Amino acid sequence: MPLIVDKEKVRMDILMAFEKCMKETPIMNVSLRDIAREAGMSHANLLNYFNSKDDLVLSYIKYVRDFVSQICIDWFETHSRKRYKSNINYLNAFMSYVAENNFGDKRPSALTQIYVLTRYNPEIAAVVKEEFADWRKVMEDALIKVYGNKVGKKEAEAMVLLIVGTLIANYCDVHTGRISGSIVSSFENLLDS
């Protein structure tokens, strides 16, 4: 009887092996053989799932897009604005979730290295642009559900930039202190009263 293989699980295992390799080695030095070894498979078997390193990078970007979109959708669907004292408290709670929740083993941690590739590879740049467009749409839809039509693309863009910046700062451990739920409140002093 032939062995039944869950191809999507194997692809995810390879993506996670790729991510683990990038935690230890710069992306330009990570080979498909390194990734195959980390995934516990042969190089030839890996090529059944990804035909090149670029193919693997593009799949990783799509994984990150879907993962981040889903965590945002899930949070806004399960957290009513009415439970919070103010809009600032509500958005601070969301940003705290983004910054501090470990999301298990699936939290993408290779964003910085991947995003640098957009400067050198037009195909990767195009997919990352699609990723950001998808995130803007997710955030716009979420914000409109909460705040109505007084918000839109500009607010969604600002939230996406804040989310991505927070994720990258967290992964690189470059923030000046514990990233917490007061991210949005940090802007209060900059706003006109």
Coordinates of N, CA and C in Angstrom, one line a residue:
M1 N 0.8 -1.2 0.0 CA 0.0 0.0 0.0 C 0.9 1.2 0.0
P2 N 0.6 2.2 -0.9 CA 1.5 3.4 -1.0 C 1.3 4.3 0.2
L3 N 2.4 4.9 0.6 CA 2.4 5.9 1.7 C 1.6 7.2 1.3
I4 N 0.7 7.6 2.1 CA 0.0 8.8 1.8 C 0.7 10.0 2.5
V5 N 1.0 11.0 1.7 CA 1.8 12.1 2.2 C 0.9 13.4 2.2
D6 N 0.9 14.1 3.3 CA 0.2 15.3 3.4 C 1.1 16.4 2.9
K7 N 1.0 16.7 1.6 CA 1.9 17.6 0.9 C 1.9 19.0 1.5
E8 N 0.8 19.5 1.9 CA 0.7 20.8 2.6 C 1.5 20.9 3.9
K9 N 1.4 19.8 4.6 CA 2.2 19.7 5.9 C 3.7 19.7 5.6
V10 N 4.1 18.9 4.6 CA 5.5 18.8 4.2 C 6.0 20.2 3.7
R11 N 5.2 20.9 2.9 CA 5.6 22.2 2.5 C 5.7 23.2 3.7
M12 N 4.8 23.1 4.6 CA 4.9 23.9 5.8 C 6.2 23.6 6.6
D13 N 6.5 22.3 6.7 CA 7.7 21.8 7.4 C 8.9 22.4 6.8
I14 N 8.9 22.4 5.4 CA 10.1 23.0 4.7 C 10.2 24.5 4.9
L15 N 9.0 25.2 4.9 CA 9.0 26.7 5.2 C 9.6 26.9 6.6
M16 N 9.2 26.1 7.6 CA 9.7 26.3 8.9 C 11.2 26.0 9.0
A17 N 11.6 25.0 8.3 CA 13.1 24.7 8.2 C 13.8 25.9 7.6
F18 N 13.3 26.4 6.6 CA 13.9 27.6 5.9 C 14.0 28.7 6.9
E19 N 12.9 29.0 7.6 CA 12.9 30.1 8.6 C 13.9 29.8 9.7
K20 N 14.0 28.5 10.2 CA 15.0 28.2 11.2 C 16.4 28.4 10.7
C21 N 16.7 28.0 9.4 CA 18.0 28.3 8.9 C 18.4 29.7 8.8
M22 N 17.4 30.6 8.5 CA 17.6 32.0 8.4 C 17.8 32.6 9.8
K23 N 17.4 32.0 10.9 CA 17.7 32.5 12.2 C 19.2 32.3 12.5
E24 N 19.8 31.4 11.9 CA 21.2 31.1 12.2 C 22.2 31.5 11.1
T25 N 21.7 31.8 9.9 CA 22.6 32.1 8.8 C 21.9 33.1 7.9
P26 N 22.6 34.1 7.4 CA 22.0 35.1 6.4 C 21.4 34.3 5.2
I27 N 20.3 34.9 4.8 CA 19.5 34.2 3.7 C 20.4 33.9 2.5
M28 N 21.3 34.8 2.1 CA 22.1 34.5 0.9 C 23.0 33.3 1.1
N29 N 23.3 32.9 2.3 CA 24.2 31.8 2.6 C 23.4 30.5 2.9
V30 N 22.1 30.6 2.9 CA 21.3 29.4 3.1 C 21.0 28.7 1.8
S31 N 21.4 27.5 1.7 CA 21.1 26.7 0.5 C 19.9 25.8 0.6
L32 N 19.5 25.3 -0.5 CA 18.4 24.3 -0.5 C 18.8 23.1 0.2
R33 N 20.1 22.7 0.1 CA 20.6 21.5 0.8 C 20.5 21.7 2.3
D34 N 20.8 23.0 2.8 CA 20.7 23.3 4.2 C 19.3 23.1 4.7
I35 N 18.4 23.7 3.9 CA 17.0 23.6 4.3 C 16.5 22.2 4.3
A36 N 16.9 21.4 3.3 CA 16.5 20.0 3.2 C 17.0 19.2 4.5
R37 N 18.2 19.5 4.8 CA 18.8 18.8 6.0 C 18.0 19.2 7.3
E38 N 17.7 20.5 7.4 CA 16.9 21.0 8.6 C 15.5 20.3 8.6
A39 N 15.0 20.1 7.4 CA 13.6 19.5 7.3 C 13.7 18.0 7.4
G40 N 14.9 17.4 7.5 CA 15.0 16.0 7.6 C 14.6 15.2 6.3
M41 N 15.0 15.8 5.2 CA 14.7 15.1 3.9 C 15.9 15.3 3.0
S42 N 15.9 14.6 1.9 CA 16.9 14.8 0.9 C 16.7 16.1 0.1
H43 N 17.8 16.5 -0.5 CA 17.7 17.7 -1.4 C 16.7 17.4 -2.6
A44 N 16.8 16.2 -3.1 CA 16.0 15.8 -4.3 C 14.5 15.8 -3.8
N45 N 14.2 15.4 -2.6 CA 12.8 15.3 -2.2 C 12.3 16.8 -2.0
L46 N 13.1 17.7 -1.5 CA 12.8 19.1 -1.3 C 12.4 19.7 -2.7
L47 N 13.1 19.3 -3.7 CA 12.8 19.8 -5.0 C 11.5 19.4 -5.6
N48 N 10.9 18.3 -5.0 CA 9.5 18.0 -5.4 C 8.5 19.0 -4.9
Y49 N 8.9 19.8 -3.9 CA 8.0 20.8 -3.3 C 8.3 22.2 -3.7
F50 N 9.6 22.5 -3.9 CA 10.0 23.9 -4.3 C 11.1 23.7 -5.3
N51 N 11.0 24.2 -6.5 CA 11.9 24.0 -7.5 C 13.1 24.9 -7.5
S52 N 13.1 25.9 -6.6 CA 14.3 26.8 -6.5 C 14.2 27.6 -5.1
K53 N 15.2 28.2 -4.7 CA 15.2 29.0 -3.5 C 14.2 30.2 -3.7
D54 N 14.2 30.8 -4.9 CA 13.2 31.9 -5.1 C 11.8 31.4 -4.9
D55 N 11.5 30.2 -5.4 CA 10.2 29.6 -5.3 C 9.8 29.5 -3.8
L56 N 10.8 29.0 -3.0 CA 10.6 28.9 -1.6 C 10.4 30.2 -0.9
V57 N 11.2 31.2 -1.3 CA 11.0 32.6 -0.7 C 9.6 33.1 -1.0
L58 N 9.2 33.0 -2.2 CA 7.8 33.5 -2.6 C 6.8 32.8 -1.8
S59 N 6.9 31.5 -1.6 CA 5.9 30.7 -0.8 C 6.0 31.2 0.7
Y60 N 7.2 31.5 1.2 CA 7.3 32.0 2.5 C 6.6 33.3 2.7
I61 N 6.7 34.2 1.7 CA 6.0 35.5 1.7 C 4.5 35.3 1.8
K62 N 4.0 34.4 1.0 CA 2.6 34.1 1.0 C 2.1 33.6 2.3
Y63 N 3.0 32.7 2.9 CA 2.7 32.2 4.2 C 2.5 33.3 5.2
V64 N 3.5 34.3 5.2 CA 3.5 35.4 6.1 C 2.3 36.3 5.9
R65 N 1.9 36.5 4.6 CA 0.8 37.3 4.3 C -0.5 36.7 4.9
D66 N -0.7 35.4 4.7 CA -1.9 34.7 5.2 C -1.9 34.7 6.7
F67 N -0.7 34.4 7.3 CA -0.6 34.3 8.8 C -1.0 35.6 9.4
V68 N -0.3 36.7 9.0 CA -0.6 38.0 9.6 C -2.0 38.5 9.4
S69 N -2.5 38.3 8.2 CA -3.9 38.6 7.9 C -4.9 37.9 8.8
Q70 N -4.6 36.6 9.0 CA -5.6 35.9 9.8 C -5.5 36.3 11.3
I71 N -4.3 36.6 11.8 CA -4.2 37.0 13.2 C -4.9 38.3 13.4
C72 N -4.8 39.2 12.4 CA -5.5 40.5 12.5 C -7.0 40.3 12.5
I73 N -7.5 39.5 11.5 CA -8.9 39.3 11.4 C -9.5 38.6 12.7
D74 N -8.8 37.6 13.2 CA -9.2 36.9 14.4 C -9.3 37.9 15.6
W75 N -8.3 38.8 15.8 CA -8.4 39.7 16.9 C -9.6 40.6 16.8
F76 N -9.7 41.3 15.7 CA -10.8 42.2 15.5 C -12.2 41.5 15.6
E77 N -12.3 40.3 15.2 CA -13.6 39.6 15.3 C -13.9 39.2 16.7
T78 N -12.9 39.0 17.6 CA -13.1 38.5 18.9 C -13.0 39.6 20.0
H79 N -12.7 40.9 19.6 CA -12.5 41.9 20.6 C -13.4 43.1 20.2
S80 N -14.5 43.3 21.0 CA -15.4 44.4 20.7 C -14.8 45.7 21.2
R81 N -15.0 46.7 20.4 CA -14.5 48.1 20.8 C -15.2 48.5 22.1
K82 N -16.5 48.0 22.3 CA -17.3 48.4 23.5 C -16.6 48.0 24.8
R83 N -15.8 47.0 24.8 CA -15.1 46.5 26.0 C -14.0 47.4 26.4
Y84 N -13.6 48.4 25.6 CA -12.5 49.3 25.9 C -12.9 50.7 26.2
K85 N -12.2 51.4 27.1 CA -12.5 52.7 27.6 C -12.5 53.7 26.4
S86 N -11.5 53.6 25.5 CA -11.4 54.5 24.4 C -10.8 53.9 23.2
N87 N -10.8 54.6 22.1 CA -10.2 54.1 20.8 C -8.7 53.8 21.0
I88 N -8.1 54.7 21.8 CA -6.6 54.5 22.0 C -6.4 53.2 22.8
N89 N -7.2 52.9 23.8 CA -7.1 51.7 24.6 C -7.3 50.5 23.7
Y90 N -8.3 50.6 22.8 CA -8.6 49.5 21.9 C -7.4 49.2 21.0
L91 N -6.9 50.2 20.4 CA -5.8 50.0 19.4 C -4.5 49.6 20.2
N92 N -4.3 50.1 21.4 CA -3.2 49.7 22.2 C -3.3 48.2 22.5
A93 N -4.5 47.7 22.8 CA -4.7 46.3 23.1 C -4.4 45.5 21.8
F94 N -4.8 46.0 20.7 CA -4.5 45.2 19.4 C -3.0 45.2 19.2
M95 N -2.3 46.3 19.4 CA -0.8 46.4 19.1 C -0.1 45.6 20.2
S96 N -0.6 45.5 21.4 CA 0.0 44.6 22.4 C -0.1 43.2 21.9
Y97 N -1.2 42.8 21.4 CA -1.4 41.4 20.8 C -0.4 41.2 19.7
V98 N -0.2 42.1 18.8 CA 0.7 42.0 17.7 C 2.1 41.8 18.3
A99 N 2.5 42.7 19.2 CA 3.9 42.7 19.7 C 4.3 41.6 20.6
E100 N 3.3 41.2 21.5 CA 3.7 40.3 22.6 C 3.2 38.9 22.5
N101 N 2.3 38.6 21.6 CA 1.8 37.2 21.5 C 2.7 36.4 20.7
N102 N 3.1 35.2 21.2 CA 4.1 34.5 20.5 C 3.5 33.6 19.4
F103 N 2.2 33.5 19.3 CA 1.5 32.8 18.2 C 2.1 31.4 17.9
G104 N 2.7 30.8 18.9 CA 3.2 29.4 18.8 C 4.4 29.4 17.8
D105 N 4.7 28.2 17.3 CA 5.9 28.0 16.5 C 5.7 28.7 15.1
K106 N 4.5 29.1 14.7 CA 4.3 29.5 13.4 C 4.5 31.0 13.1
R107 N 4.8 31.7 14.2 CA 5.0 33.2 14.0 C 6.2 33.4 13.1
P108 N 6.0 34.1 12.0 CA 7.1 34.3 11.0 C 8.2 35.2 11.6
S109 N 9.4 34.8 11.4 CA 10.5 35.6 12.0 C 11.6 35.9 11.0
A110 N 11.4 35.8 9.8 CA 12.4 36.1 8.8 C 12.0 37.3 7.9
L111 N 11.1 38.1 8.4 CA 10.6 39.3 7.6 C 11.7 40.2 7.1
T112 N 12.6 40.6 8.0 CA 13.6 41.6 7.7 C 14.5 41.1 6.6
Q113 N 15.0 39.8 6.6 CA 15.8 39.3 5.6 C 15.1 39.2 4.2
I114 N 13.8 38.8 4.3 CA 13.0 38.7 3.1 C 12.8 40.0 2.5
Y115 N 12.4 41.0 3.3 CA 12.1 42.3 2.7 C 13.3 43.0 2.1
V116 N 14.5 42.8 2.5 CA 15.6 43.3 1.9 C 15.8 42.8 0.5
L117 N 15.3 41.6 0.2 CA 15.4 41.0 -1.1 C 14.6 41.8 -2.2
T118 N 13.6 42.5 -1.7 CA 12.7 43.3 -2.6 C 13.5 44.3 -3.4
R119 N 14.6 44.7 -2.9 CA 15.5 45.7 -3.6 C 16.2 45.1 -4.8
Y120 N 16.4 43.8 -4.8 CA 17.2 43.1 -5.7 C 16.5 42.1 -6.6
N121 N 15.2 41.8 -6.3 CA 14.5 40.8 -7.0 C 13.1 41.3 -7.3
P122 N 12.8 41.7 -8.6 CA 11.5 42.2 -9.0 C 10.4 41.3 -8.7
E123 N 10.6 40.0 -8.8 CA 9.5 39.1 -8.6 C 9.1 39.0 -7.1
I124 N 10.1 39.0 -6.2 CA 9.9 39.1 -4.8 C 9.3 40.4 -4.4
A125 N 9.7 41.5 -5.0 CA 9.2 42.8 -4.7 C 7.7 42.9 -5.1
A126 N 7.3 42.3 -6.2 CA 5.9 42.3 -6.6 C 5.0 41.5 -5.6
V127 N 5.5 40.4 -5.1 CA 4.8 39.6 -4.2 C 4.7 40.3 -2.8
V128 N 5.7 41.0 -2.4 CA 5.7 41.7 -1.2 C 4.7 42.9 -1.3
K129 N 4.6 43.5 -2.5 CA 3.7 44.6 -2.7 C 2.2 44.1 -2.6
E130 N 2.0 42.9 -3.2 CA 0.7 42.3 -3.0 C 0.4 42.0 -1.6
E131 N 1.4 41.5 -0.8 CA 1.2 41.2 0.6 C 0.8 42.4 1.3
F132 N 1.4 43.6 1.1 CA 1.1 44.8 1.8 C -0.3 45.3 1.4
A133 N -0.7 45.1 0.1 CA -2.0 45.5 -0.4 C -3.1 44.7 0.3
D134 N -2.8 43.4 0.5 CA -3.7 42.5 1.2 C -3.9 42.9 2.6
W135 N -2.8 43.2 3.3 CA -2.9 43.6 4.7 C -3.6 44.9 4.8
R136 N -3.4 45.9 3.9 CA -4.1 47.1 3.9 C -5.6 46.9 3.8
K137 N -6.0 46.0 3.0 CA -7.4 45.7 2.8 C -8.0 45.0 4.1
V138 N -7.3 44.1 4.6 CA -7.7 43.5 5.9 C -7.9 44.5 7.0
M139 N -6.9 45.4 7.1 CA -7.0 46.4 8.2 C -8.1 47.4 7.9
E140 N -8.3 47.8 6.6 CA -9.3 48.7 6.2 C -10.7 48.1 6.6
D141 N -10.9 46.9 6.2 CA -12.2 46.2 6.5 C -12.4 46.1 8.0
A142 N -11.4 45.8 8.8 CA -11.5 45.7 10.2 C -11.8 47.1 10.9
L143 N -11.1 48.1 10.4 CA -11.3 49.4 11.0 C -12.7 50.0 10.7
I144 N -13.1 49.7 9.4 CA -14.5 50.2 9.1 C -15.5 49.5 9.9
K145 N -15.4 48.2 10.2 CA -16.4 47.5 11.0 C -16.4 48.2 12.4
V146 N -15.3 48.6 12.9 CA -15.3 49.2 14.3 C -15.6 50.7 14.3
Y147 N -15.1 51.4 13.4 CA -15.2 52.9 13.4 C -16.1 53.5 12.3
G148 N -16.6 52.7 11.5 CA -17.5 53.1 10.4 C -16.7 53.7 9.2
N149 N -17.4 54.4 8.4 CA -16.8 54.9 7.1 C -16.0 56.2 7.3
K150 N -15.8 56.6 8.5 CA -14.9 57.8 8.8 C -13.5 57.4 8.7
V151 N -13.2 56.1 8.6 CA -11.8 55.7 8.4 C -11.7 55.0 7.1
G152 N -10.5 54.8 6.6 CA -10.3 54.2 5.3 C -8.9 53.8 5.0
K153 N -8.5 54.0 3.8 CA -7.1 53.6 3.3 C -6.0 54.2 4.1
K154 N -6.1 55.5 4.4 CA -5.0 56.1 5.1 C -4.7 55.5 6.5
E155 N -5.8 55.3 7.2 CA -5.7 54.7 8.5 C -5.2 53.3 8.4
A156 N -5.7 52.6 7.4 CA -5.3 51.2 7.3 C -3.8 51.1 6.9
E157 N -3.3 52.0 6.1 CA -1.9 52.1 5.7 C -1.1 52.4 7.0
A158 N -1.5 53.3 7.8 CA -0.8 53.6 9.0 C -0.7 52.4 10.0
M159 N -1.8 51.7 10.1 CA -1.8 50.5 11.0 C -0.9 49.4 10.4
V160 N -0.9 49.2 9.1 CA 0.0 48.2 8.5 C 1.5 48.6 8.8
L161 N 1.8 49.8 8.6 CA 3.2 50.2 8.9 C 3.5 50.1 10.3
L162 N 2.6 50.4 11.2 CA 2.9 50.2 12.6 C 3.0 48.7 13.0
I163 N 2.2 47.9 12.4 CA 2.3 46.4 12.7 C 3.6 45.9 12.2
V164 N 3.9 46.1 10.9 CA 5.2 45.6 10.4 C 6.4 46.1 11.1
G165 N 6.4 47.4 11.4 CA 7.5 48.0 12.1 C 7.6 47.3 13.5
T166 N 6.5 47.1 14.2 CA 6.5 46.4 15.5 C 7.1 45.0 15.4
L167 N 6.6 44.3 14.4 CA 7.1 42.9 14.2 C 8.6 42.9 13.9
I168 N 9.0 43.7 13.1 CA 10.5 43.7 12.7 C 11.3 44.2 13.9
A169 N 10.9 45.2 14.6 CA 11.6 45.7 15.8 C 11.7 44.6 16.9
N170 N 10.6 43.9 17.0 CA 10.5 42.8 18.0 C 11.4 41.7 17.6
Y171 N 11.4 41.3 16.3 CA 12.3 40.1 15.9 C 13.7 40.5 16.0
C172 N 14.1 41.7 15.7 CA 15.5 42.2 15.7 C 15.9 42.6 17.1
D173 N 15.0 42.7 18.0 CA 15.3 43.1 19.4 C 16.0 44.5 19.4
V174 N 15.4 45.4 18.6 CA 16.1 46.8 18.5 C 15.2 47.9 19.2
H175 N 14.2 47.5 19.8 CA 13.3 48.5 20.4 C 14.0 49.0 21.7
T176 N 13.6 50.1 22.2 CA 14.3 50.7 23.4 C 13.8 50.2 24.7
G177 N 12.8 49.4 24.7 CA 12.3 48.8 25.9 C 11.3 47.7 25.5
R178 N 10.6 47.2 26.5 CA 9.6 46.2 26.2 C 8.5 46.8 25.3
I179 N 8.3 46.1 24.2 CA 7.2 46.6 23.4 C 5.9 46.2 24.1
S180 N 5.0 47.1 24.3 CA 3.9 46.9 25.1 C 2.6 47.5 24.4
G181 N 1.5 47.4 25.2 CA 0.3 47.9 24.7 C 0.2 49.4 24.7
S182 N 1.2 50.2 24.9 CA 1.2 51.6 24.9 C 1.7 52.2 23.6
I183 N 1.9 51.4 22.6 CA 2.4 51.8 21.3 C 1.7 53.0 20.7
V184 N 0.4 52.9 20.6 CA -0.4 53.9 20.0 C -0.4 55.1 20.9
S185 N -0.5 55.0 22.2 CA -0.5 56.1 23.2 C 0.8 56.9 23.0
S186 N 1.9 56.3 22.6 CA 3.1 57.1 22.4 C 3.0 58.2 21.4
F187 N 1.9 58.2 20.6 CA 1.7 59.3 19.6 C 0.9 60.4 20.2
E188 N 0.2 60.2 21.3 CA -0.7 61.2 21.9 C 0.0 62.6 22.0
N189 N 1.2 62.6 22.5 CA 1.9 63.9 22.6 C 2.2 64.6 21.3
L190 N 2.2 63.9 20.2 CA 2.4 64.4 18.9 C 1.2 65.0 18.3
L191 N 0.0 64.6 18.8 CA -1.3 65.0 18.2 C -1.7 66.3 18.8
D192 N -2.4 67.1 17.9 CA -3.0 68.4 18.4 C -4.2 68.0 19.4
S193 N -4.3 68.8 20.4 CA -5.4 68.5 21.4 C -6.6 69.3 21.0

